[in-house]
Short mmCIF file of C-alpha atoms in Angstrom, two decimals:
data_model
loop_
_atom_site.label_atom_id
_atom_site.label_comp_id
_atom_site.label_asym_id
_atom_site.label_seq_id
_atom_site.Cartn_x
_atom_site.Cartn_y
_atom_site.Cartn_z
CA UNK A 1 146.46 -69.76 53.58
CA UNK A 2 149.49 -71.64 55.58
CA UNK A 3 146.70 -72.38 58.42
CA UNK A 4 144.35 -73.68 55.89
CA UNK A 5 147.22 -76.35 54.53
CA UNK A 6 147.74 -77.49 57.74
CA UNK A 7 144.41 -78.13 58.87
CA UNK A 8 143.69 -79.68 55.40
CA UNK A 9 147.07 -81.89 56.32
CA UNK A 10 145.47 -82.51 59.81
CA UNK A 11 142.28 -83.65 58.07
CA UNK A 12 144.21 -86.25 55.94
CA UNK A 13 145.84 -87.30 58.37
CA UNK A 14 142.61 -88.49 60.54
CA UNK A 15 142.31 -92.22 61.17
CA UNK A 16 139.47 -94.55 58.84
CA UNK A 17 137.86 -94.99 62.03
CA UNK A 18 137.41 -91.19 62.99
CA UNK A 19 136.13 -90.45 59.75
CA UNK A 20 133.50 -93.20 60.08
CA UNK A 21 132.10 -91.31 62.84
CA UNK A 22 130.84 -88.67 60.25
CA UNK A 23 130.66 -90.99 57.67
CA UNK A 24 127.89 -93.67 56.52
CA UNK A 25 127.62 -95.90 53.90
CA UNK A 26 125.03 -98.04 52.95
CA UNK A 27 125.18 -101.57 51.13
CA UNK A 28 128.25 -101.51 53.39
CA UNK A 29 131.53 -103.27 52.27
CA UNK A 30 133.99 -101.40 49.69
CA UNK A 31 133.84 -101.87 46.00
CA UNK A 32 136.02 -104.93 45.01
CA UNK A 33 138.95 -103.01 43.03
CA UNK A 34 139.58 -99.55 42.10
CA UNK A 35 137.72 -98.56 38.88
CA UNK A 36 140.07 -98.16 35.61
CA UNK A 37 140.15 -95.25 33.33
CA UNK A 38 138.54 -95.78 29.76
CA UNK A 39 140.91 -96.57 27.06
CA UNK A 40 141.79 -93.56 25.12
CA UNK A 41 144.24 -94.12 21.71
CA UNK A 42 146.89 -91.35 22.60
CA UNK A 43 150.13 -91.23 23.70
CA UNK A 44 152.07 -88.29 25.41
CA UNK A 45 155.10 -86.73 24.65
CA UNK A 46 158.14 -87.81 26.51
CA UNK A 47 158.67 -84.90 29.13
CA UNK A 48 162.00 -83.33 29.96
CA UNK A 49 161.07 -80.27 31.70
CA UNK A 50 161.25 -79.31 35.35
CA UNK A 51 159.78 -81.68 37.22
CA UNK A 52 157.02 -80.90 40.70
CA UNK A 53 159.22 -79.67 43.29
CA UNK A 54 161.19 -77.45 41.29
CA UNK A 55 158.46 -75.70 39.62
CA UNK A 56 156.47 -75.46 43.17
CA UNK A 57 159.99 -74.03 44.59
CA UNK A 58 159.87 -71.41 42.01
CA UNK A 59 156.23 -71.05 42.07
CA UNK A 60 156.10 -70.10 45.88
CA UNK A 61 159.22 -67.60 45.16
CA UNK A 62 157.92 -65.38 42.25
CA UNK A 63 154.17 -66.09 42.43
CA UNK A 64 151.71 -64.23 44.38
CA UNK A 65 150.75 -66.31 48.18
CA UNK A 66 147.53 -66.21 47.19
CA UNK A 67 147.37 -68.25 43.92
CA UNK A 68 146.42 -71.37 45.82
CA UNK A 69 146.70 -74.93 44.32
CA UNK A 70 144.86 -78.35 44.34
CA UNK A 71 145.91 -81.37 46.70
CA UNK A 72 148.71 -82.47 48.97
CA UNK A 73 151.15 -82.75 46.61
CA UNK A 74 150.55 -80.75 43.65
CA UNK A 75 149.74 -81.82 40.42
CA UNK A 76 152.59 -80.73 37.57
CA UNK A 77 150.13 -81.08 35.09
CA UNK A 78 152.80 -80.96 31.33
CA UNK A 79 149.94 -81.84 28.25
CA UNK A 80 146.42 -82.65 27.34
CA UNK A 81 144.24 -84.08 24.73
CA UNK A 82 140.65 -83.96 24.63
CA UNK A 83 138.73 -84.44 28.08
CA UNK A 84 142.33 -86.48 29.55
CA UNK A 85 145.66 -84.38 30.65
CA UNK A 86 148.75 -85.65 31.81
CA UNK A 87 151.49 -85.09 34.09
CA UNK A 88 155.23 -85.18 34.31
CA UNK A 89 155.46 -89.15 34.65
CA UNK A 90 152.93 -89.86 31.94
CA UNK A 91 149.93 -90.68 34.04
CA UNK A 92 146.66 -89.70 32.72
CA UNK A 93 144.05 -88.25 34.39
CA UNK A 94 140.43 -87.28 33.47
CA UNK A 95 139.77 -83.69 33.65
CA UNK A 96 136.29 -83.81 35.16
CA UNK A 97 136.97 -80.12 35.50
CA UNK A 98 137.68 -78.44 32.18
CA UNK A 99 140.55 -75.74 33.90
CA UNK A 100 137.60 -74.70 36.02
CA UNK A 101 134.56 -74.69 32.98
CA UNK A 102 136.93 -73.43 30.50
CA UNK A 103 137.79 -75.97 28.09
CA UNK A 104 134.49 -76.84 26.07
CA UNK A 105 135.64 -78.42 22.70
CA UNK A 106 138.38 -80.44 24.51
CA UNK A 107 142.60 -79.79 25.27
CA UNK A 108 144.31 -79.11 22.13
CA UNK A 109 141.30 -79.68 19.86
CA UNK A 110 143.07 -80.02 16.59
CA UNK A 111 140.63 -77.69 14.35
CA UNK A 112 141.38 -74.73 17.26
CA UNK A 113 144.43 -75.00 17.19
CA UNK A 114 144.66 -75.17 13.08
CA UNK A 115 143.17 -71.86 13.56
CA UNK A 116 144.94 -70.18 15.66
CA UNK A 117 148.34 -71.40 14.16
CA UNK A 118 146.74 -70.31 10.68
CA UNK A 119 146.28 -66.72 12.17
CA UNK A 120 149.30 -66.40 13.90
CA UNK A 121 151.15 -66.82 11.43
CA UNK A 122 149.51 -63.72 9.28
CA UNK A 123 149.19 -61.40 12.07
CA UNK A 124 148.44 -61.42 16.31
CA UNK A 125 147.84 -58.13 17.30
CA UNK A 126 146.41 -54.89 15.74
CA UNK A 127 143.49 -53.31 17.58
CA UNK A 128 140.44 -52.35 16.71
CA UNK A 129 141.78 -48.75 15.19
CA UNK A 130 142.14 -50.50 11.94
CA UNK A 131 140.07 -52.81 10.28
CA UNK A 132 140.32 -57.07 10.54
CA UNK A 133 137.47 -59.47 9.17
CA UNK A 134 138.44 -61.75 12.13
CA UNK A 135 136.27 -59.56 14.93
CA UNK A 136 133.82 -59.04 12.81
CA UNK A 137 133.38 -62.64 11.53
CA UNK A 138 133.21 -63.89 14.63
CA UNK A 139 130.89 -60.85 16.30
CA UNK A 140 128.64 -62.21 13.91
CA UNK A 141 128.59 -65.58 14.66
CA UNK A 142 127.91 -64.83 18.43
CA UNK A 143 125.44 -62.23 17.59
CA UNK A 144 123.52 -65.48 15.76
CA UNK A 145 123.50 -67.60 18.56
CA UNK A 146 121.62 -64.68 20.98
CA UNK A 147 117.64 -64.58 21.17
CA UNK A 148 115.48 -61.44 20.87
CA UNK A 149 117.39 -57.94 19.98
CA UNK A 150 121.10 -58.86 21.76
CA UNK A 151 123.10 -58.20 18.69
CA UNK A 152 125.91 -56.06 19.56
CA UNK A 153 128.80 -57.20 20.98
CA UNK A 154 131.90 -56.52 22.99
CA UNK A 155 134.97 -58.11 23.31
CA UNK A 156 137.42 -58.47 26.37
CA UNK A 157 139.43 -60.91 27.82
CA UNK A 158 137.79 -62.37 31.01
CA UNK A 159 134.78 -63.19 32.86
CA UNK A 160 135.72 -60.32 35.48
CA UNK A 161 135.97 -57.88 32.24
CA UNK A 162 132.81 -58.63 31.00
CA UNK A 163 130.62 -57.99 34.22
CA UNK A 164 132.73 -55.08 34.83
CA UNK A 165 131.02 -54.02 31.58
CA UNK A 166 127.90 -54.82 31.65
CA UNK A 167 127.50 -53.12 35.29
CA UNK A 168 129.30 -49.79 33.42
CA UNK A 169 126.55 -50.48 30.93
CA UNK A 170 123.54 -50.73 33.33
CA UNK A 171 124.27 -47.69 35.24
CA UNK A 172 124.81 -45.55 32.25
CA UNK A 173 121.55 -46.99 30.80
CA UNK A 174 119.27 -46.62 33.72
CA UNK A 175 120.69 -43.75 35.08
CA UNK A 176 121.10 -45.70 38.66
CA UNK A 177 123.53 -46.92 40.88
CA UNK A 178 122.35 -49.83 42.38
CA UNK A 179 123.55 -53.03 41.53
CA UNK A 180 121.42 -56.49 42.58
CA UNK A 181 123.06 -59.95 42.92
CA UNK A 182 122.32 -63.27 44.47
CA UNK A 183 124.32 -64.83 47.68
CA UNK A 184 126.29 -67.28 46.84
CA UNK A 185 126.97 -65.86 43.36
CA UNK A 186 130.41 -65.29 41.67
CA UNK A 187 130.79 -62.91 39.01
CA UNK A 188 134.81 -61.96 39.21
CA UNK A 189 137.91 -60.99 41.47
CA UNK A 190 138.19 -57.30 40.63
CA UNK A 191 137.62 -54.59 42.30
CA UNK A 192 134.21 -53.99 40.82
CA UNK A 193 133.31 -56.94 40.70
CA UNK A 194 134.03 -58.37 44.32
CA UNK A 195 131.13 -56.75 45.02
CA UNK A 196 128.70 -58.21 42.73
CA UNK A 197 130.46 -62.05 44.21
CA UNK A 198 128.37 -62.74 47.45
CA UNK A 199 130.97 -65.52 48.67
CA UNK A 200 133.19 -64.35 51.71
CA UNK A 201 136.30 -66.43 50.19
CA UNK A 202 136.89 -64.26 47.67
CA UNK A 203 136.05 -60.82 49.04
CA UNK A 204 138.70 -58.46 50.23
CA UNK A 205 137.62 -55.52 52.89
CA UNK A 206 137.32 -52.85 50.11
CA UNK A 207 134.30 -50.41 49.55
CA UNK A 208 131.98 -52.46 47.11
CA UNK A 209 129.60 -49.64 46.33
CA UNK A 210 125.89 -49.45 45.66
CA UNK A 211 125.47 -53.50 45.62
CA UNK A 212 122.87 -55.43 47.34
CA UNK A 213 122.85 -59.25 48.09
CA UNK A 214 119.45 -60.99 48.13
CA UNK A 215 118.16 -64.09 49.07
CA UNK A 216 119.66 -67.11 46.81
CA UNK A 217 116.91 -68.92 45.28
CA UNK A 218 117.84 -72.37 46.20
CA UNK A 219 115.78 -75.36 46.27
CA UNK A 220 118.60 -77.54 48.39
CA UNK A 221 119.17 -75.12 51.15
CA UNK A 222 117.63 -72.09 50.62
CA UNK A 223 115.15 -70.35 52.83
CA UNK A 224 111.59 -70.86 50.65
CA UNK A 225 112.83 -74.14 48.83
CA UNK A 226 111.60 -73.91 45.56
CA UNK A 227 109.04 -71.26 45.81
CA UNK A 228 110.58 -68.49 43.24
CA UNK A 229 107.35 -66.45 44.36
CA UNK A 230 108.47 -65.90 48.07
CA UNK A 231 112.29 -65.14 46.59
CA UNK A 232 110.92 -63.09 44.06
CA UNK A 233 108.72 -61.03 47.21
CA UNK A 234 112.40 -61.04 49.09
CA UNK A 235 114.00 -59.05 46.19
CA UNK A 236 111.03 -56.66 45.75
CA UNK A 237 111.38 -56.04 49.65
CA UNK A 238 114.80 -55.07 48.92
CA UNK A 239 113.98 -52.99 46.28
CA UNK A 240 111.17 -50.97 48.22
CA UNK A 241 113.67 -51.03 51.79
CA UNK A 242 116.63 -51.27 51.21
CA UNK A 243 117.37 -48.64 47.85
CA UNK A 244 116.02 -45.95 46.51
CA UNK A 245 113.46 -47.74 44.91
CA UNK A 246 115.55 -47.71 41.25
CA UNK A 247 118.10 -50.10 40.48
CA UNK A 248 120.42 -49.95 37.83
CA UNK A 249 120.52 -53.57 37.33
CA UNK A 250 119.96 -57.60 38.45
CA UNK A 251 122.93 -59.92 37.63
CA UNK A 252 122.76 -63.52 38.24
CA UNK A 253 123.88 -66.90 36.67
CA UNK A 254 121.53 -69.87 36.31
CA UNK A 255 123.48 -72.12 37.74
CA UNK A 256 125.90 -71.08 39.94
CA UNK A 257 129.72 -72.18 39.36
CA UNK A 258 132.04 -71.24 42.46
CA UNK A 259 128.74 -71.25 44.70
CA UNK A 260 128.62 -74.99 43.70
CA UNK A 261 126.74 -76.31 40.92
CA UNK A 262 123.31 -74.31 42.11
CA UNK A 263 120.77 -73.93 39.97
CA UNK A 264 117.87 -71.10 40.46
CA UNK A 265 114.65 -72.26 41.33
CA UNK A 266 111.90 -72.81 38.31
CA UNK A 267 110.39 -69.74 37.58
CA UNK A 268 112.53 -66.98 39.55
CA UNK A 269 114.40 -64.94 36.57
CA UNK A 270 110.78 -64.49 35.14
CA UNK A 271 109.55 -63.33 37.87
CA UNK A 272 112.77 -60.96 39.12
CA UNK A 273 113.23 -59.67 35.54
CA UNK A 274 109.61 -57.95 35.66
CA UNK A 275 110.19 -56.52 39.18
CA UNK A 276 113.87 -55.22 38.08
CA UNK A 277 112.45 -53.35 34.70
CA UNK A 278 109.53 -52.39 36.68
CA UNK A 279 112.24 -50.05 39.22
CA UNK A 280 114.05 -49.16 36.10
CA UNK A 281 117.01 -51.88 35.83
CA UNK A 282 118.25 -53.69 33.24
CA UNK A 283 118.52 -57.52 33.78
CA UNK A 284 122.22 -59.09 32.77
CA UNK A 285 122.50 -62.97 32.46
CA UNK A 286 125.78 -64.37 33.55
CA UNK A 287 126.51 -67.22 31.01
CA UNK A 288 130.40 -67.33 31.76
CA UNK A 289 130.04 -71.11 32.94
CA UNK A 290 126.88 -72.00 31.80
CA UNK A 291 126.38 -70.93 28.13
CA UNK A 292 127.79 -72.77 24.83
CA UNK A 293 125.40 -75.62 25.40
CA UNK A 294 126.84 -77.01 28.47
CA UNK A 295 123.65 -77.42 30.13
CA UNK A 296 122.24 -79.78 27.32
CA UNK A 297 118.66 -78.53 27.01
CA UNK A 298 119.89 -75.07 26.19
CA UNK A 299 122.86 -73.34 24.17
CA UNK A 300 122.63 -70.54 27.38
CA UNK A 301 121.20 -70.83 30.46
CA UNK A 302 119.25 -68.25 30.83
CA UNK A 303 116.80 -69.84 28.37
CA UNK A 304 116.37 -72.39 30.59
CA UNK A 305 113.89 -69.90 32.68
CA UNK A 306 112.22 -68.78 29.64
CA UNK A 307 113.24 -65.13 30.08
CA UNK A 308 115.54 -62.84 27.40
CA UNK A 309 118.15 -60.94 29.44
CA UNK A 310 119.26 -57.07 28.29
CA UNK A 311 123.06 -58.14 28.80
CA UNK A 312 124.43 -61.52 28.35
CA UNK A 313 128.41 -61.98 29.43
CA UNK A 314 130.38 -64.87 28.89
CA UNK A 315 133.92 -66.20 28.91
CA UNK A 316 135.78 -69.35 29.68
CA UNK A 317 134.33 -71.81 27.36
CA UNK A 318 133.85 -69.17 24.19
CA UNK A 319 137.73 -70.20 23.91
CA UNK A 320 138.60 -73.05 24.62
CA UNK A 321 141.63 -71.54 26.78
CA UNK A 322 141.99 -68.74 24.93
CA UNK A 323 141.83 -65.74 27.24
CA UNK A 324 138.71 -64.26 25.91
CA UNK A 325 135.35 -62.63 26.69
CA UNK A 326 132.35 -61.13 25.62
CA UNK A 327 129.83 -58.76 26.67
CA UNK A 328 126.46 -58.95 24.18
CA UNK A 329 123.42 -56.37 24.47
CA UNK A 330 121.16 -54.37 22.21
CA UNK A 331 121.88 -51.60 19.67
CA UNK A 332 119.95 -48.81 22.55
CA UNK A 333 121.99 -49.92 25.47
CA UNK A 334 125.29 -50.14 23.86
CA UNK A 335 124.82 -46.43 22.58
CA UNK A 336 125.30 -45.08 25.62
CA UNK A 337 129.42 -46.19 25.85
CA UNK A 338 129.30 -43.61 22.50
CA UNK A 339 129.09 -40.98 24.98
CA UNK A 340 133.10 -40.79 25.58
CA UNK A 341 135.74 -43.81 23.95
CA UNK A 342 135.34 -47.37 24.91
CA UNK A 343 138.19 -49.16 24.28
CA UNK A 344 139.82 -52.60 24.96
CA UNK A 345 143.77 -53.07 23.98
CA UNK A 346 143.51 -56.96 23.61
CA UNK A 347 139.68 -57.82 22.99
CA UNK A 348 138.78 -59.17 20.28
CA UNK A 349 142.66 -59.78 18.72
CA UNK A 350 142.54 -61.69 15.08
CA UNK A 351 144.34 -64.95 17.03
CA UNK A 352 141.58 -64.74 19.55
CA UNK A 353 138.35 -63.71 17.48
CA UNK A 354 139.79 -66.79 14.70
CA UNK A 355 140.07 -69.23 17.89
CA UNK A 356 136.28 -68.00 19.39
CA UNK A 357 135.05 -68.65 15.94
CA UNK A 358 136.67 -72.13 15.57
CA UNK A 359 135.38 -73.09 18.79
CA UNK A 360 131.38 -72.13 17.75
CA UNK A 361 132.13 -74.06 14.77
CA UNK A 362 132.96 -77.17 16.59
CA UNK A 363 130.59 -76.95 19.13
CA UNK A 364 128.03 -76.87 16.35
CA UNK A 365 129.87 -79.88 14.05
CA UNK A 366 129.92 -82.23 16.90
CA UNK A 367 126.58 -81.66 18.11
CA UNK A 368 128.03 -80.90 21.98
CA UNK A 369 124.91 -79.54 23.16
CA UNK A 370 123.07 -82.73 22.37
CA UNK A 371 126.13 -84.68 23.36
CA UNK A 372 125.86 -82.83 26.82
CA UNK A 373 122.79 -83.92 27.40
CA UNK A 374 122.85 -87.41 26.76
CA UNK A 375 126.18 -87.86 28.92
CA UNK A 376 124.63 -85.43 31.39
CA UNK A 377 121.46 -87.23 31.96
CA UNK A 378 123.25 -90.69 32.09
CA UNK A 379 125.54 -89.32 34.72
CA UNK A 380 122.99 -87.67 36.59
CA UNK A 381 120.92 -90.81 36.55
CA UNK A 382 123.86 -92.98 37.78
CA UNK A 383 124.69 -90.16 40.26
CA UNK A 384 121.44 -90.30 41.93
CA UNK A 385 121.98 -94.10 41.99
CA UNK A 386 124.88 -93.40 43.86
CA UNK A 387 123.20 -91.25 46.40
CA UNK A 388 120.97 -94.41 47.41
CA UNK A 389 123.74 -96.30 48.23
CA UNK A 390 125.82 -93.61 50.26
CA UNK A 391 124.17 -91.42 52.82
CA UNK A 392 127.16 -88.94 52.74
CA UNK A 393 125.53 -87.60 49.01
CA UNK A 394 123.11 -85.02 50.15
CA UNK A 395 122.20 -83.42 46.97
CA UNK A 396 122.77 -84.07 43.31
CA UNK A 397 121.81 -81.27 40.81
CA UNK A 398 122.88 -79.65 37.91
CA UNK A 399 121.64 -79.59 34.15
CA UNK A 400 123.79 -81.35 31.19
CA UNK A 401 127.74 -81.37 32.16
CA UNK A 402 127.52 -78.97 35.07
CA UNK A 403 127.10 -80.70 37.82
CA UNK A 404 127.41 -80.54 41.59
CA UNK A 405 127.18 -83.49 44.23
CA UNK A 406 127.06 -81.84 47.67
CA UNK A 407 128.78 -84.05 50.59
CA UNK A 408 126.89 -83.96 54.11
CA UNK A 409 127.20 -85.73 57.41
CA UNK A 410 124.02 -85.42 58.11
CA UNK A 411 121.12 -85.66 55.67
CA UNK A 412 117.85 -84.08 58.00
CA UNK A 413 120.63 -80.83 59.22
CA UNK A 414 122.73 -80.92 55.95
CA UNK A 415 125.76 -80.21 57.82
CA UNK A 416 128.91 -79.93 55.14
CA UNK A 417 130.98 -82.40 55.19
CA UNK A 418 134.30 -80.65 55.23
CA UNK A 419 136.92 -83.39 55.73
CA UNK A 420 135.05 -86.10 54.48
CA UNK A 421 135.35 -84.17 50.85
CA UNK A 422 139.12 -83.33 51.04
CA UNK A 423 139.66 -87.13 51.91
CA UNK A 424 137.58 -88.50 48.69
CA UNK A 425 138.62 -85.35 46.83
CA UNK A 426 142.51 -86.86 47.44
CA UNK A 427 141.49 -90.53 46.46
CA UNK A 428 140.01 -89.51 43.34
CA UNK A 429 143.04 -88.03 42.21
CA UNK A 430 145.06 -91.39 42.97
CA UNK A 431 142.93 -92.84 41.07
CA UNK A 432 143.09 -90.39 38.28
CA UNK A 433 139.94 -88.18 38.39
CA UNK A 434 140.49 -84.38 38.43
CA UNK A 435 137.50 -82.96 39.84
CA UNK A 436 136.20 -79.39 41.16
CA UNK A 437 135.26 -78.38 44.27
CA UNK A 438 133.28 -75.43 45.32
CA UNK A 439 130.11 -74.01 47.58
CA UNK A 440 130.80 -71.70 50.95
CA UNK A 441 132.15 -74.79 52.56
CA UNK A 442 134.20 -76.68 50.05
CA UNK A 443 132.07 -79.75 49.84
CA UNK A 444 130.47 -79.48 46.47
CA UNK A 445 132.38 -81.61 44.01
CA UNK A 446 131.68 -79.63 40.55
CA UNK A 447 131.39 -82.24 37.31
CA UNK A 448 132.38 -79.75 34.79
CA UNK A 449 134.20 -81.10 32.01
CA UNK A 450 135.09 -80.64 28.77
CA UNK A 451 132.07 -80.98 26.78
CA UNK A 452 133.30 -84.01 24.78
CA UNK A 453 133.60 -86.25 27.76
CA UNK A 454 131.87 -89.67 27.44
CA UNK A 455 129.28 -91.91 28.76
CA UNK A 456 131.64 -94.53 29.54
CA UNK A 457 134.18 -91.77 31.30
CA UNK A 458 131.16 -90.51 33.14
CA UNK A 459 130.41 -94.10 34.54
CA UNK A 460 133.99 -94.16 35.79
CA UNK A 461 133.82 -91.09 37.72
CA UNK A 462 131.22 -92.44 38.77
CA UNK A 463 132.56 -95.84 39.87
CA UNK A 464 135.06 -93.71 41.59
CA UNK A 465 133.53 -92.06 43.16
CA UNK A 466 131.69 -95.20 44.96
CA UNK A 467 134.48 -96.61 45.53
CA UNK A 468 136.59 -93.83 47.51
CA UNK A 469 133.23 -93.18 49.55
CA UNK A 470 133.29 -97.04 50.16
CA UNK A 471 136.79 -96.78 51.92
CA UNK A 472 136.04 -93.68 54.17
#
């Protein structure tokens, strides 16, 4: 991690002229003056807490060294209101980022956080050994939102939790070990789940058990382009060489998050799902970053391939910031947890389950799956404007608000562009855009944010973005 600081440092340090060398523009000349944030009618609360250095000082002390953190100089972000946070001098920034795909209705949403106070103040914490309307109410309303026969559900308190789950679940219901997942996916940072990720960054040298990695079906830089049929034959291969011939299960996301802003090639989850049931798996749909209507067309993205998973997950946006999760199946495979106790201390919790529920209730009031893709097609559109002008854009994709612009130096090779991205990923923050980052080499900036961000907030990420790119 201290190496990786310093050559980030190094990076920053580079002269304009060295970074023109990777860099090209064209239309040439920089935009006139930096773009300025939207107006937004809200005013922060004085702040009188620790300030940056003390809280990074105490941070490095009694905080793991592997917690890393965003930028040169940290961020001490103190408040936030919709799709804009704030730090400890006031400034406002837009969150283009959602606390990485979390936030969906928007920071301190005032009808969440009505119901969460409301429930707090009658009772936080019971368990599911007695009885409380609050699980159930919302199980119910999640259960309604699911296709097909996925109508039992399971709380926890993570993304990580969930698959965890769901794997238990598919290799008690098939009666097989082996687990299937894409390179370049993410599904979690525990031990179980490490091995179902297929990103070297976030895998520890631990035994991962029976999981296999197949080819990632993507149309940017992946081996067949678009042709799900010749991924599809790659994970049948695997199937025939490389296990037993039975799987217990396929996991995958639609688009993937931390792998940066991929999405699956037309057709593939159709076509994998029938191979996977054919050698006795069950096929689980990701949805931790993807589902809740971020993706516009959809409310989950797995319907965007036209195929009904046996397992859905989710977490992150199903609270807002709540730390919650869910696992959802049918009535046949959840039986088989009956056969000892399945249990979860915190999941489901009245505060929680009232907070999940408030947020489907917004989501549905304010029409944020058609709001995500109206802003998402406008930015996408003006995005792809953008990559005409600046040669360093090598791909824009993404459906809705989940979007990824991938940085190259080269367009024919697609060779990352590593520093070029930490030196616009620094400006943007100077000029008060909070964005994601992700992919294998760090040069996917990830659009993700909350799902009540505008068209006019859109066009000034946008602008921003054409204007650091017109400096380097």
């Amino acid at each position: 991690m201290a190496f990786r600081r310093a050559l980030i440092n190094t990076v920053l340090k580079r002269s304009q002229s060295d970074l023109r060398l990777h860099c090209r523009s064209i239309g040439g000349g920089s935009v006139a003056a930096p773009p300025v944030l939207p107006a937004f009618d809200y005013q922060p609360k004085p702040y009188t807490g620790p300030l940056a250095d003390e809280v990074f000082q105490k941070r490095k002390k009694f905080l793991g060294s592997s917690l890393f953190y965003f930028y040169q100089k940290p961020v001490n972000i103190v408040e936030g209101k919709m799709q804009y946070l704030f730090d400890e001098n006031g400034k406002r920034y837009l969150d283009a980022f959602a606390g990485i795909v979390t936030v969906s209705c928007g920071h301190c949403h005032p009808e969440i956080l009505n119901a969460i106070f409301e429930q707090s103040k009658l009772l936080q914490h019971a368990t599911t050994i007695y009885l409380h309307h609050a699980i159930a109410d919302f199980a119910e309303a999640l259960a309604s939102k699911m296709p097909g026969n996925l109508k039992v559900v399971y709380f926890v308190n993570s993304g990580s939790e969930a698959n965890e789950l769901a794997m238990l679940m598919a290799r008690l219901y098939s009666g097989n070990l082996s687990m299937i997942s894409l390179r370049n996916a993410y599904h979690g940072g525990s031990s179980g789940t490490i091995g179902l990720t297929a990103l070297n960054t976030w895998k520890y040298s631990i035994p991962e058990g029976e999981i296999h990695h197949v080819i990632n079906p993507d149309p940017y830089r992946g081996a067949f382009g678009s042709d799900a049929s010749a991924y599809a034959r790659d994970l049948k291969d695997h199937i025939d060489y490389g296990t037993s011939g039975k799987v217990a299960g396929f996991i995958s996301e639609t688009i993937q998050g931390v792998g940066g802003a991929v999405e699956l090639a037309p057709g593939y989850l159709k076509l994998v799902y029938d191979i996977v049931r054919n050698a006795g798996g069950v096929c689980i749909a990701d949805e931790v970053q993807t589902g809740f209507g971020r993706t516009g067309s959809h409310y989950w993205g797995f319907e965007t391939q036209g195929v009904i998973p046996d397992i859905v997950t989710m977490a992150k946006g199903i609270g807002n910031g709540l730390p919650l999760g869910a696992v959802v199946t049918t009535p046949e495979i959840a039986n088989v947890l009956a056969q000892k106790t399945q249990f979860n201390t915190f999941g489901g919790n009245p505060v929680c389950s009232a907070g999940g529920l408030a947020v489907l209730r917004v989501l549905d009031k304010e029409k944020r799956q058609q709001h995500c893709a109206d802003v998402g097609s406008h930015l996408i559109e003006r995005l792809r404007a953008l990559q005409q002008k600046h040669d360093i854009i090598g791909d824009v994709r993404g459906r809705g608000l989940m979007v990824g612009v991938e940085l190259v130096t080269d367009r024919k090779e697609k060779t990352p562009a590593k520093a070029e991205t930490l030196v616009v990923f620094e400006n943007l923050r100077e000029l008060g855009v909070l964005i994601g980052k992700g992919g294998l080499h760090g040069n996917v900036f990830r659009i993700k944010p909350p799902m009540c961000f505008t068209k006019d907030d859109a066009d000034f990420i946008v602008d921003a973005l054409d204007y650091s790119m017109s400096k380097l």
